[in-house]
Coordinates of C-alpha atoms in Angstrom, one line a residue:
Chain A
X27 CA 0.0 0.0 0.0
X28 CA 1.1 3.5 -0.2
X29 CA 3.4 4.8 2.5
X30 CA 2.0 7.3 4.9
X31 CA 2.0 10.8 3.8
X32 CA 5.1 12.8 4.5
X33 CA 3.2 15.8 5.7
X34 CA 3.0 14.3 9.2
X35 CA -0.7 14.1 9.3
X36 CA -1.7 10.9 10.9
X37 CA -3.8 9.6 8.2
X38 CA -3.1 6.1 6.9
X39 CA -4.3 4.8 3.6
X40 CA -5.9 1.7 4.8
X41 CA -7.2 0.3 1.7
X42 CA -7.9 -3.1 2.9
X43 CA -10.6 -2.1 5.3
X44 CA -14.1 -1.1 4.3
X45 CA -14.6 2.6 4.0
X46 CA -16.5 3.2 7.2
X47 CA -14.0 1.3 9.3
X48 CA -11.2 3.1 7.6
X49 CA -12.8 6.4 8.3
X50 CA -13.5 5.7 11.9
X51 CA -10.0 4.3 12.4
X52 CA -8.6 7.5 10.9
X53 CA -10.8 9.6 13.0
X54 CA -9.9 7.7 16.1
X55 CA -6.2 8.0 15.3
X56 CA -6.6 11.7 14.8
X57 CA -8.6 12.2 17.9
X58 CA -6.1 10.2 19.9
X59 CA -3.4 12.3 18.4
X60 CA -5.2 15.4 19.4
X61 CA -5.7 14.1 22.9
X62 CA -2.3 12.8 23.5
X63 CA -0.1 15.2 21.6
X64 CA 3.0 14.2 23.4
X65 CA 2.8 10.5 22.4
X66 CA 2.7 11.3 18.7
X67 CA 5.8 11.4 16.5
X68 CA 4.5 13.4 13.6
X69 CA 5.4 16.9 13.1
X70 CA 1.9 18.3 12.7
X71 CA 0.3 16.7 15.7
X72 CA 2.2 18.3 18.6
X73 CA 1.6 21.7 17.1
X74 CA -2.0 20.7 16.5
X75 CA -2.4 19.6 20.0
X76 CA -0.7 22.7 21.4
X77 CA -2.7 25.1 19.4
X78 CA -5.8 23.1 20.0
X79 CA -5.7 23.7 23.7
X80 CA -4.6 27.2 23.1
X81 CA -7.7 27.6 20.9
X82 CA -10.0 26.7 23.7
X83 CA -8.2 29.0 26.1
X84 CA -8.6 26.3 28.7
X85 CA -6.0 24.5 30.7
X86 CA -5.0 21.4 29.0
X87 CA -6.7 18.9 31.3
X88 CA -10.1 20.5 30.8
X89 CA -9.6 20.4 27.1
X90 CA -8.8 16.7 27.3
X91 CA -11.9 16.1 29.4
X92 CA -13.9 17.9 26.8
X93 CA -12.5 15.7 24.0
X94 CA -13.0 12.6 26.0
X95 CA -16.6 13.5 26.6
X96 CA -17.2 14.2 23.0
X97 CA -15.4 11.2 21.9
X98 CA -16.9 8.8 24.3
X99 CA -20.5 9.9 24.2
X100 CA -21.1 9.8 20.5
X101 CA -22.0 6.7 18.6
X102 CA -20.2 5.7 15.5
X103 CA -22.4 7.3 12.9
X104 CA -22.6 10.7 14.4
X105 CA -18.9 10.7 14.9
X106 CA -18.5 10.5 11.2
X107 CA -20.8 13.3 10.8
X108 CA -18.8 15.4 13.2
X109 CA -16.4 16.2 10.6
X110 CA -19.1 17.7 8.5
X111 CA -22.1 19.7 9.4
X112 CA -22.6 20.8 12.9
X113 CA -25.8 22.2 11.5
X114 CA -27.4 18.9 11.8
X115 CA -27.5 19.2 15.5
X116 CA -30.3 21.1 17.0
X117 CA -28.7 24.0 18.6
X118 CA -30.8 26.8 19.9
X119 CA -29.2 30.1 20.2
X120 CA -30.1 31.1 23.7
X121 CA -31.3 34.7 23.7
X122 CA -29.3 35.5 26.8
X123 CA -26.4 35.7 24.5
X124 CA -27.7 39.0 23.4
X125 CA -26.9 40.2 26.8
X126 CA -23.4 40.7 25.4
X127 CA -24.8 43.5 23.3
X128 CA -26.0 46.8 24.4
X129 CA -29.7 47.0 25.2
X130 CA -30.8 48.9 22.2
X131 CA -29.0 46.4 20.0
X132 CA -31.2 43.6 21.5
X133 CA -34.2 45.4 20.2
X134 CA -32.5 46.0 16.9
X135 CA -31.6 42.3 16.7
X136 CA -35.0 41.2 17.6
X137 CA -36.5 43.4 15.1
X138 CA -34.1 42.3 12.4
X139 CA -34.9 38.7 13.3
X140 CA -38.5 39.3 13.2
X141 CA -38.4 41.1 9.9
X142 CA -36.4 38.3 8.5
X143 CA -38.9 35.8 9.7
X144 CA -41.7 37.8 8.3
X145 CA -40.0 37.6 5.0
X146 CA -40.0 33.9 5.4
X147 CA -43.7 34.0 5.9
X148 CA -43.8 32.1 9.1
X149 CA -43.5 34.5 12.0
X150 CA -45.9 32.6 14.3
X151 CA -44.0 29.4 14.5
X152 CA -40.7 31.1 14.9
X153 CA -41.9 32.9 18.0
X154 CA -42.2 29.5 19.6
X155 CA -38.6 28.7 18.8
X156 CA -37.0 31.8 20.1
X157 CA -37.1 31.5 23.8
X158 CA -37.5 34.9 25.4
X159 CA -39.6 36.7 22.8
X160 CA -42.8 37.9 24.5
X161 CA -43.1 41.2 22.8
X162 CA -43.9 40.2 19.3
X163 CA -46.5 42.9 19.0
X164 CA -44.0 45.5 19.9
X165 CA -41.5 44.7 17.3
X166 CA -43.5 45.4 14.1
X167 CA -43.7 49.2 14.8
X168 CA -40.0 49.1 15.4
X169 CA -39.4 47.5 12.1
X170 CA -38.9 50.2 9.6
X171 CA -36.5 52.2 11.6
X172 CA -34.1 49.7 13.2
X173 CA -34.0 47.3 10.3
X174 CA -32.2 50.0 8.4
X175 CA -29.4 50.3 10.9
X176 CA -29.5 46.6 11.6
X177 CA -29.0 45.7 8.0
X178 CA -26.3 48.2 7.6
X179 CA -24.6 47.0 10.7
X180 CA -24.8 43.5 9.5
X181 CA -23.5 44.3 6.1
X182 CA -20.9 46.5 7.6
X183 CA -19.7 43.8 9.8
X184 CA -19.9 41.2 7.2
X185 CA -18.0 43.4 4.8
X186 CA -15.3 43.6 7.4
X187 CA -15.4 39.9 7.8
X188 CA -15.3 39.3 4.1
X189 CA -12.4 41.7 3.7
X190 CA -10.5 40.0 6.5
X191 CA -11.4 36.8 4.6
X192 CA -11.6 34.7 7.7
X193 CA -11.4 31.1 6.9
X194 CA -14.5 29.1 7.3
X195 CA -13.2 27.4 10.4
X196 CA -12.0 30.5 12.2
X197 CA -14.9 31.1 14.6
X198 CA -16.9 28.7 16.7
X199 CA -20.4 28.7 15.5
X200 CA -23.6 28.7 17.4
X201 CA -26.2 27.6 14.9
X202 CA -29.8 26.6 15.0
X203 CA -31.9 24.1 13.2
X204 CA -32.0 24.1 9.5
X205 CA -35.4 24.1 8.0
X206 CA -36.4 22.3 4.8
X207 CA -38.1 25.1 3.0
X208 CA -35.5 27.7 3.5
X209 CA -34.1 29.9 0.8
X210 CA -30.8 31.4 1.1
X211 CA -29.3 34.2 -0.9
X212 CA -25.6 34.4 -0.6
X213 CA -23.2 36.0 -2.9
X214 CA -19.5 36.4 -3.5
X215 CA -17.3 39.0 -2.2
X216 CA -18.0 41.6 -4.7
X217 CA -21.4 43.1 -3.8
X218 CA -21.6 45.7 -1.1
X219 CA -24.4 44.1 0.7
X220 CA -24.4 40.5 1.7
X221 CA -28.0 39.4 1.4
X222 CA -28.4 36.4 3.5
X223 CA -31.8 35.3 4.4
X224 CA -32.0 33.5 7.7
X225 CA -33.6 30.1 7.9
X226 CA -36.2 29.3 10.4
X227 CA -34.8 29.2 13.9
X228 CA -31.4 30.4 13.0
X229 CA -29.5 33.2 14.6
X230 CA -29.3 36.4 12.7
X231 CA -26.6 38.3 14.5
X232 CA -23.8 39.5 12.5
X233 CA -21.3 36.8 13.0
X234 CA -23.7 34.0 12.2
X235 CA -24.9 35.7 9.0
X236 CA -21.4 36.1 7.7
X237 CA -20.5 32.6 8.7
X238 CA -23.5 31.2 7.1
X239 CA -22.7 33.0 3.9
X240 CA -19.2 31.6 4.1
X241 CA -20.4 28.2 4.8
X242 CA -22.7 28.2 1.8
X243 CA -19.9 29.2 -0.5
X244 CA -17.8 26.4 0.9
X245 CA -20.6 23.9 0.5
X246 CA -21.1 24.8 -3.1
X247 CA -17.5 24.3 -3.9
X248 CA -17.4 21.1 -2.0
X249 CA -20.3 19.8 -4.0
X250 CA -18.5 20.5 -7.2
X251 CA -15.4 18.8 -6.0
X252 CA -17.4 15.8 -4.9
X253 CA -18.8 15.5 -8.4
X254 CA -15.3 15.6 -9.8
X255 CA -13.7 13.1 -7.7
X256 CA -15.0 9.6 -8.4
X257 CA -16.9 7.9 -5.6
X258 CA -17.1 11.0 -3.5
X259 CA -20.7 11.9 -3.8
X260 CA -21.8 9.4 -1.2
X261 CA -19.5 10.6 1.5
X262 CA -20.9 13.2 3.9
X263 CA -18.6 15.3 5.9
X264 CA -16.1 17.9 5.0
X265 CA -13.1 16.2 6.3
X266 CA -13.8 13.0 4.5
X267 CA -14.4 14.6 1.2
X268 CA -11.2 16.6 1.7
X269 CA -9.5 13.4 2.3
X270 CA -10.7 11.9 -0.9
X271 CA -9.8 15.0 -2.8
X272 CA -6.3 15.0 -1.4
X273 CA -6.0 11.3 -2.2
X274 CA -7.1 11.9 -5.8
X275 CA -4.8 14.8 -6.4
X276 CA -1.9 12.9 -5.0
X277 CA -2.7 9.9 -7.1
X278 CA -2.8 12.1 -10.2
X279 CA 0.5 13.6 -9.4
X280 CA 2.1 10.3 -8.9
X281 CA 0.7 9.1 -12.2
X282 CA 2.3 12.0 -13.9
X283 CA 5.6 11.1 -12.4
X284 CA 5.3 7.5 -13.4
X285 CA 4.3 8.3 -16.9
X286 CA 7.2 10.7 -17.4
X287 CA 9.4 7.9 -16.2
X288 CA 8.0 5.6 -18.7
X289 CA 8.3 8.2 -21.4
X290 CA 11.9 8.6 -20.5
X291 CA 12.4 4.9 -20.7
X292 CA 11.1 4.8 -24.2
X293 CA 13.8 4.5 -26.7
X294 CA 14.6 8.0 -27.8
X295 CA 14.5 7.2 -31.5
X296 CA 11.1 8.8 -31.5
X297 CA 11.1 11.8 -33.7
X298 CA 9.0 14.2 -31.9
X299 CA 9.2 16.8 -34.6
X300 CA 7.1 14.8 -36.9
X301 CA 4.5 14.3 -34.2
X302 CA 4.5 18.0 -33.6
X303 CA 4.0 18.8 -37.3
X304 CA 1.1 16.4 -37.5
X305 CA -0.6 17.8 -34.5
X306 CA -0.3 21.4 -35.6
X307 CA -1.6 20.4 -39.0
X308 CA -4.5 18.6 -37.6
X309 CA -5.4 21.0 -34.9
X310 CA -7.9 23.0 -36.8
X311 CA -9.7 20.4 -38.9
X312 CA -9.8 17.9 -36.1
X313 CA -11.7 20.3 -33.8
X314 CA -14.1 21.1 -36.5
X315 CA -14.8 17.6 -37.3
X316 CA -15.2 16.6 -33.7
X317 CA -18.3 18.7 -33.4
X318 CA -21.0 16.0 -33.0
X319 CA -19.3 13.5 -30.8
X320 CA -16.2 15.2 -29.8
X321 CA -16.5 17.9 -27.2
X322 CA -15.8 15.8 -24.3
X323 CA -17.3 17.1 -21.1
X324 CA -16.6 14.1 -19.0
X325 CA -13.0 14.1 -18.0
X326 CA -12.8 10.4 -17.8
X327 CA -13.4 10.0 -21.5
X328 CA -10.5 11.7 -22.9
X329 CA -10.1 12.9 -26.3
X330 CA -11.2 9.8 -28.1
X331 CA -11.9 11.6 -31.3
X332 CA -9.2 14.2 -31.2
X333 CA -6.3 12.0 -30.3
X334 CA -7.7 9.0 -32.1
X335 CA -7.3 11.1 -35.2
X336 CA -4.0 12.5 -34.0
X337 CA -2.6 9.2 -33.2
X338 CA -3.7 7.8 -36.4
X339 CA -1.6 10.4 -38.0
X340 CA 1.2 9.6 -35.7
X341 CA 1.3 6.0 -36.6
X342 CA 1.5 6.8 -40.2
X343 CA 5.0 7.8 -41.3
X344 CA 5.8 11.1 -42.6
X345 CA 5.7 10.9 -46.3
X346 CA 2.1 9.9 -46.6
X347 CA -0.3 12.4 -47.8
X348 CA -3.2 12.0 -45.6
X349 CA -6.4 13.8 -46.3
X350 CA -8.6 13.5 -43.3
X351 CA -9.9 10.0 -43.9
X352 CA -13.2 9.7 -42.1
X353 CA -12.8 7.3 -39.2
X354 CA -14.2 3.9 -39.8
X355 CA -14.1 3.1 -36.2
X356 CA -16.9 5.1 -34.8
X357 CA -16.1 7.1 -31.7
X358 CA -18.7 5.2 -29.6
X359 CA -16.7 2.0 -29.7
X360 CA -13.5 3.7 -28.7
X361 CA -15.3 5.5 -26.0
X362 CA -16.3 2.4 -24.2
X363 CA -13.0 0.8 -24.7
X364 CA -11.1 3.8 -23.6
X365 CA -12.8 3.6 -20.3
X366 CA -11.2 0.3 -19.6
X367 CA -7.9 1.9 -19.9
X368 CA -5.2 0.1 -18.1
X369 CA -1.9 -1.6 -18.4
X370 CA -3.5 -4.2 -20.6
X371 CA -2.3 -2.4 -23.7
X372 CA 0.9 -4.2 -23.7
X373 CA -0.9 -7.4 -24.8
X374 CA -2.1 -5.7 -27.9
X375 CA 1.2 -4.5 -29.1
X376 CA 2.0 -7.6 -31.2
X377 CA -1.1 -7.0 -33.3
X378 CA 0.0 -3.6 -34.5
X379 CA 3.4 -4.8 -35.2
X380 CA 2.3 -7.5 -37.5
X381 CA 0.1 -5.3 -39.5
X382 CA 2.4 -2.3 -39.4
X383 CA 5.0 -4.5 -41.1
X384 CA 2.7 -4.5 -44.0
X385 CA 3.6 -1.0 -44.7
X386 CA 7.0 -0.8 -46.2
X387 CA 8.4 2.7 -46.1
X388 CA 10.6 2.1 -49.1
X389 CA 7.9 1.7 -51.6
X390 CA 5.2 3.9 -50.5
X391 CA 3.5 5.5 -53.3
X392 CA 0.2 7.2 -53.5
X393 CA -1.1 4.3 -55.4
X394 CA -0.9 2.1 -52.3
X395 CA -2.6 4.6 -50.2
X396 CA -6.1 3.4 -50.0
X397 CA -5.2 -0.2 -49.5
X398 CA -2.7 0.4 -46.8
X399 CA -4.8 3.0 -45.2
X400 CA -7.4 0.4 -44.4
X401 CA -4.9 -2.0 -43.0
X402 CA -3.2 0.6 -40.9
X403 CA -6.5 1.8 -39.7
X404 CA -7.4 -1.5 -38.3
X405 CA -4.1 -1.8 -36.7
X406 CA -4.4 1.5 -35.1
X407 CA -7.8 0.8 -33.9
X408 CA -6.7 -2.4 -32.4
X409 CA -3.9 -0.5 -30.7
X410 CA -6.3 2.0 -29.3
X411 CA -8.9 -0.5 -28.2
X412 CA -7.8 -1.7 -25.0
Chain B
X17 CA -16.3 22.0 -18.1
X18 CA -13.3 23.3 -19.9
X19 CA -11.8 20.0 -21.2
X20 CA -12.3 20.7 -24.8
X21 CA -10.5 18.9 -27.4
X22 CA -8.7 22.1 -28.4
X23 CA -7.4 22.4 -24.9
X24 CA -6.0 18.9 -25.0
X25 CA -4.5 19.3 -28.4
X26 CA -2.9 22.5 -27.2
X27 CA -1.4 20.7 -24.3
X28 CA -0.1 17.9 -26.6
X29 CA 1.5 20.4 -28.9
X30 CA 3.2 22.3 -26.2
X31 CA 4.5 19.2 -24.6
X32 CA 6.0 17.9 -27.8
X33 CA 7.5 21.3 -28.4
X34 CA 9.0 21.1 -24.9
X35 CA 10.4 17.7 -25.7
X36 CA 12.1 19.1 -28.7
X37 CA 13.4 22.2 -26.8
X38 CA 14.9 20.1 -24.1
X39 CA 16.3 17.7 -26.7
X40 CA 14.9 14.7 -25.1
X41 CA 15.4 12.6 -28.1
X42 CA 19.1 13.0 -28.1
X43 CA 21.2 10.2 -26.6
X44 CA 23.4 12.2 -24.3
X45 CA 21.0 12.5 -21.3
X46 CA 20.8 10.2 -18.4
X47 CA 17.6 8.6 -17.5
X48 CA 16.8 10.9 -14.7
X49 CA 17.6 14.0 -16.6
X50 CA 15.3 12.8 -19.4
X51 CA 12.6 12.1 -17.0
X52 CA 12.9 15.5 -15.4
X53 CA 12.9 17.2 -18.7
X54 CA 9.8 15.3 -19.8
X55 CA 8.0 16.2 -16.6
X56 CA 9.1 19.8 -16.9
X57 CA 7.7 20.0 -20.4
X58 CA 4.5 18.3 -19.4
X59 CA 3.9 20.7 -16.4
X60 CA 4.7 23.7 -18.4
X61 CA 2.5 22.6 -21.2
X62 CA -0.5 22.0 -19.0
X63 CA 0.0 25.4 -17.3
X64 CA 0.3 27.1 -20.6
X65 CA -2.8 25.4 -22.0
X66 CA -4.8 26.3 -19.0
X67 CA -4.0 29.9 -19.1
X68 CA -3.8 32.3 -16.2
X69 CA -5.0 30.6 -13.2
X70 CA -3.4 30.8 -9.8
X71 CA -2.2 27.3 -9.7
X72 CA -0.7 27.6 -13.1
X73 CA 1.2 30.7 -12.1
X74 CA 2.3 28.9 -9.0
X75 CA 3.5 26.0 -11.0
X76 CA 5.5 28.1 -13.4
X77 CA 7.0 30.0 -10.5
X78 CA 8.0 26.7 -8.8
X79 CA 9.5 25.4 -12.0
X80 CA 11.4 28.6 -12.6
X81 CA 13.1 28.4 -9.3
X82 CA 15.5 25.9 -10.8
X83 CA 17.8 28.0 -13.0
X84 CA 18.4 25.4 -15.5
X85 CA 14.7 25.2 -16.4
X86 CA 14.3 28.8 -17.1
X87 CA 15.6 28.7 -20.7
X88 CA 13.3 25.8 -21.6
X89 CA 10.4 27.5 -20.0
X90 CA 11.1 30.8 -21.7
X91 CA 11.4 29.1 -25.1
X92 CA 8.3 27.1 -24.5
X93 CA 6.0 29.7 -23.1
X94 CA 7.3 32.7 -25.0
X95 CA 5.7 35.9 -23.9
X96 CA 3.4 34.0 -21.6
X97 CA 6.3 33.3 -19.4
X98 CA 6.4 36.8 -17.9
X99 CA 2.7 36.9 -17.4
X100 CA 2.6 33.6 -15.8
X101 CA 5.5 33.9 -13.5
X102 CA 4.9 37.3 -12.0
X103 CA 1.8 37.7 -9.9
X104 CA 2.3 35.0 -7.4
X105 CA 4.8 36.9 -5.3
X106 CA 2.8 40.0 -4.3
X107 CA 0.0 38.0 -2.6
X108 CA 2.3 36.8 0.1
X109 CA 2.3 39.6 2.5
X110 CA -1.4 39.9 2.9
X111 CA -2.2 36.4 4.2
X112 CA 0.3 36.7 7.0
X113 CA -1.4 39.6 8.7
X114 CA -4.7 37.9 8.0
X115 CA -3.5 34.9 9.8
X116 CA -2.6 36.9 12.9
X117 CA -5.9 38.6 12.8
X118 CA -7.7 35.4 12.3
X119 CA -6.0 33.9 15.3
X120 CA -6.8 36.7 17.6
X121 CA -10.4 36.7 16.6
X122 CA -10.6 33.0 16.9
X123 CA -9.2 33.0 20.4
X124 CA -11.5 35.8 21.5
X125 CA -14.5 34.2 20.1
X126 CA -13.7 30.8 21.4
X127 CA -13.1 32.2 24.8
X128 CA -16.6 33.7 24.6
X129 CA -18.1 30.4 23.4
X130 CA -16.3 28.3 25.9
X131 CA -18.4 29.6 28.7
X132 CA -21.6 28.6 27.0
X133 CA -21.9 25.1 25.8
X134 CA -18.8 23.1 26.4
X135 CA -19.6 19.9 24.5
X136 CA -20.9 21.8 21.5
X137 CA -17.7 23.8 21.3
X138 CA -15.7 20.7 21.6
X139 CA -17.3 18.9 18.8
X140 CA -17.2 21.8 16.4
X141 CA -13.6 22.6 17.3
X142 CA -12.7 19.0 16.7
X143 CA -14.3 19.1 13.3
X144 CA -12.6 22.3 12.5
X145 CA -9.2 21.0 13.5
X146 CA -9.6 18.0 11.3
X147 CA -10.7 20.1 8.4
X148 CA -7.9 22.5 9.0
X149 CA -5.3 19.8 8.9
X150 CA -6.6 18.6 5.5
X151 CA -6.7 22.2 4.2
X152 CA -3.0 22.5 5.1
X153 CA -2.2 19.3 3.3
X154 CA -4.1 20.5 0.3
X155 CA -2.3 23.8 0.3
X156 CA 1.0 21.9 0.0
X157 CA -0.3 19.8 -2.8
X158 CA -1.7 22.5 -5.1
X159 CA 1.0 24.6 -6.6
X160 CA 0.8 28.2 -5.3
X161 CA -1.6 27.1 -2.7
X162 CA 0.0 28.7 0.2
X163 CA -1.2 32.1 -0.5
X164 CA -4.8 31.2 -1.1
X165 CA -7.7 31.4 1.3
X166 CA -10.3 28.7 1.8
X167 CA -12.6 29.5 -1.1
X168 CA -10.1 30.1 -3.8
X169 CA -8.2 27.1 -2.7
X170 CA -11.1 24.8 -3.3
X171 CA -11.7 26.5 -6.7
X172 CA -8.1 26.0 -7.7
X173 CA -8.1 22.5 -6.5
X174 CA -11.0 21.7 -8.7
X175 CA -9.3 23.3 -11.7
X176 CA -6.0 21.7 -10.9
X177 CA -7.5 18.2 -10.6
X178 CA -9.2 18.5 -14.0
X179 CA -6.0 19.7 -15.6
X180 CA -4.0 16.9 -14.0
X181 CA -6.4 14.4 -15.4
X182 CA -6.0 15.9 -18.8
X183 CA -2.3 15.8 -18.4
X184 CA -2.3 12.2 -17.4
X185 CA -4.4 11.2 -20.3
X186 CA -2.3 13.1 -22.8
X187 CA 0.9 11.6 -21.5
X188 CA -0.6 8.2 -21.6
X189 CA -1.7 8.7 -25.2
X190 CA 1.8 9.9 -26.3
X191 CA 3.3 7.0 -24.4
X192 CA 1.1 4.5 -26.2
X193 CA 1.8 5.8 -29.6
X194 CA 5.5 6.0 -29.0
X195 CA 5.6 2.5 -27.7
X196 CA 3.7 1.3 -30.7
X197 CA 6.0 3.2 -33.0
X198 CA 8.9 1.6 -31.3
X199 CA 7.8 -1.8 -32.2
X200 CA 8.0 -1.1 -35.9

C-alpha cells in the first residue's frame, strides 16, 4: 500500500478495510493524536495539540476532558458526521447571548430577526422557537427604523469579515436548526451588501450571518469537488471529502511522475518533430470535425476523437499524404473501450506490429494509399482499443 | 467544463514542443535527466494550455526556481512566461497579517463560546481542527496554494485536478503511440 504521507498528518491509507472502518480508524487516530499530543511522533500533531488547547483558552486537562466527553459519548455514525455539518445538531441560540450586546441592540436584533422571519412568511411558528420573545407585538412598529441600521450594521460587519477573509473554520459557531423550505441568498465578495436570508430558527446576528454565507460558499464548492472526484458523492462530511480530494490529487501527481518515467524509458528514437507537425496540421480540422461527438465534457473519457485522429496520423509515417480520412471506427466504440484503460495495452502490441509491417516505407506511393490505409487503420484501432 | 479537445491538443502540442526544446530525443542524457525534462515539459504545457489561473502561475513559479529550467520555460512559453510567473509573489504579505488577525479573533470568540456550551464547542472545534489539517495538506499539494484562502483554494483544487487528469491522459496517449511506434 502507499506509504503514509510525509506531511506528518496521521492519516493512513488503509485500503484493505471497508470505508467506514477506515474512516473511523482514521478519526480515532486523529482524535487520539489530538488528545495525546506528546505521544505522537508526527510533526503536525504536537503543534496541532498545542494550538488546539490554546484555541480553547482552557487549561490542557479541561480540554482533554472535553475531548474525552465528546469522543466517548457519540455513537459511530454521528462521529463520522462530526467532521461535517454541525448544523445537523439542533442548537438553539439562547437569547441570553444577546446580553453581550447593548440593550438597544437587542431590540435591533430582535426586530431584524422578526423582519427576516416575516420575509420567510412564518412568524408565528418562529416565535415559539425563540425563547424569550414575548413582545412580538411591539416589534413590528420598530421594524422600519431599526432594520435600516440593523441591516447596515450587518453588512458593515460582514463586509469587514469578508475583507479579512476569515477562513470558514475560524470562529466557533452557534447555529440553530436548518429548515427544509429555506431559501438562502448568498453571494460572492463583490457586492456591497451580503444578502443572507436566515432560515427558520437560525440566529441572525452579524457573526452568524457572515459565517452562514461563508459556509454556503464552501458547500457549493465542495459539491463541485465531490462531483469531480469519483466515488465521493456518497460521502458526507467535509473532512472525509477533503481526504478523498487529497488522495485523488496525490494519485494524479504520482501518475504524472510515473508516466514521465515511462516516457523517458522509451527509446529516444522517436522523432518528436514529426508528431508535432502532424498535431499542428490537424489541430484546426480535427476540432471542426469533432463537433458531433467530440466535445468531451466528461473528463474520464479523454479525447477519443481528437487524439484518435492525431494518433492515427502519428502512426503513419511522414511521407504519406493523408487527407482526413473519415474514421471507420466510430467514436462510440473507442469511447467504451477507452474507459477500460489500463496496463493491458501491452498485450495488444503484437497486433499492430504484424500489421504495421505490411507497410513498407521504401515503396510507398500514392497508389498504395487506399489499401494500406485500411490495414493501418485496423491496426491503429486495435492498438487504441484496450 | 473546460476540457475541450482544443485544450487537449494545445497541451499535446506544447508538450511535444517542450520535448524538442529540451532535446529529449538525443542520446546524451541520463535517464533521470530525461525524466525531469519530460516532466518539466508536461507541467509547463498544462500550465500554458490552461491559461492564467493561480495554480498555473504557482506552477510556473516553482518550476522557474530551478535556474536550468528557465531557458526551456522561456522558449516554450514565449511571452506567456512573464505573465505567468509574475503575480504569485505579491500576494504573500497579505495572508500573513490575515492569519494573525484570524488567530486573535478565533481566540477571543472561542473564549466567549467556551463559557456557554462546552460539549458543542468541543465537537465543532474538533471538526474544525480535522478540516484545518486537511486544508493544510491541500495547500501543499496544489501549486501556489500557500497564498490562497479557503474558497479560492477549493476552486483552484477543482481546476487543478481536472487539468491533472487531462495531463495524465495526454501523456498516456503519447506513451502508447511512441511505444507502438517503437515496435516497428
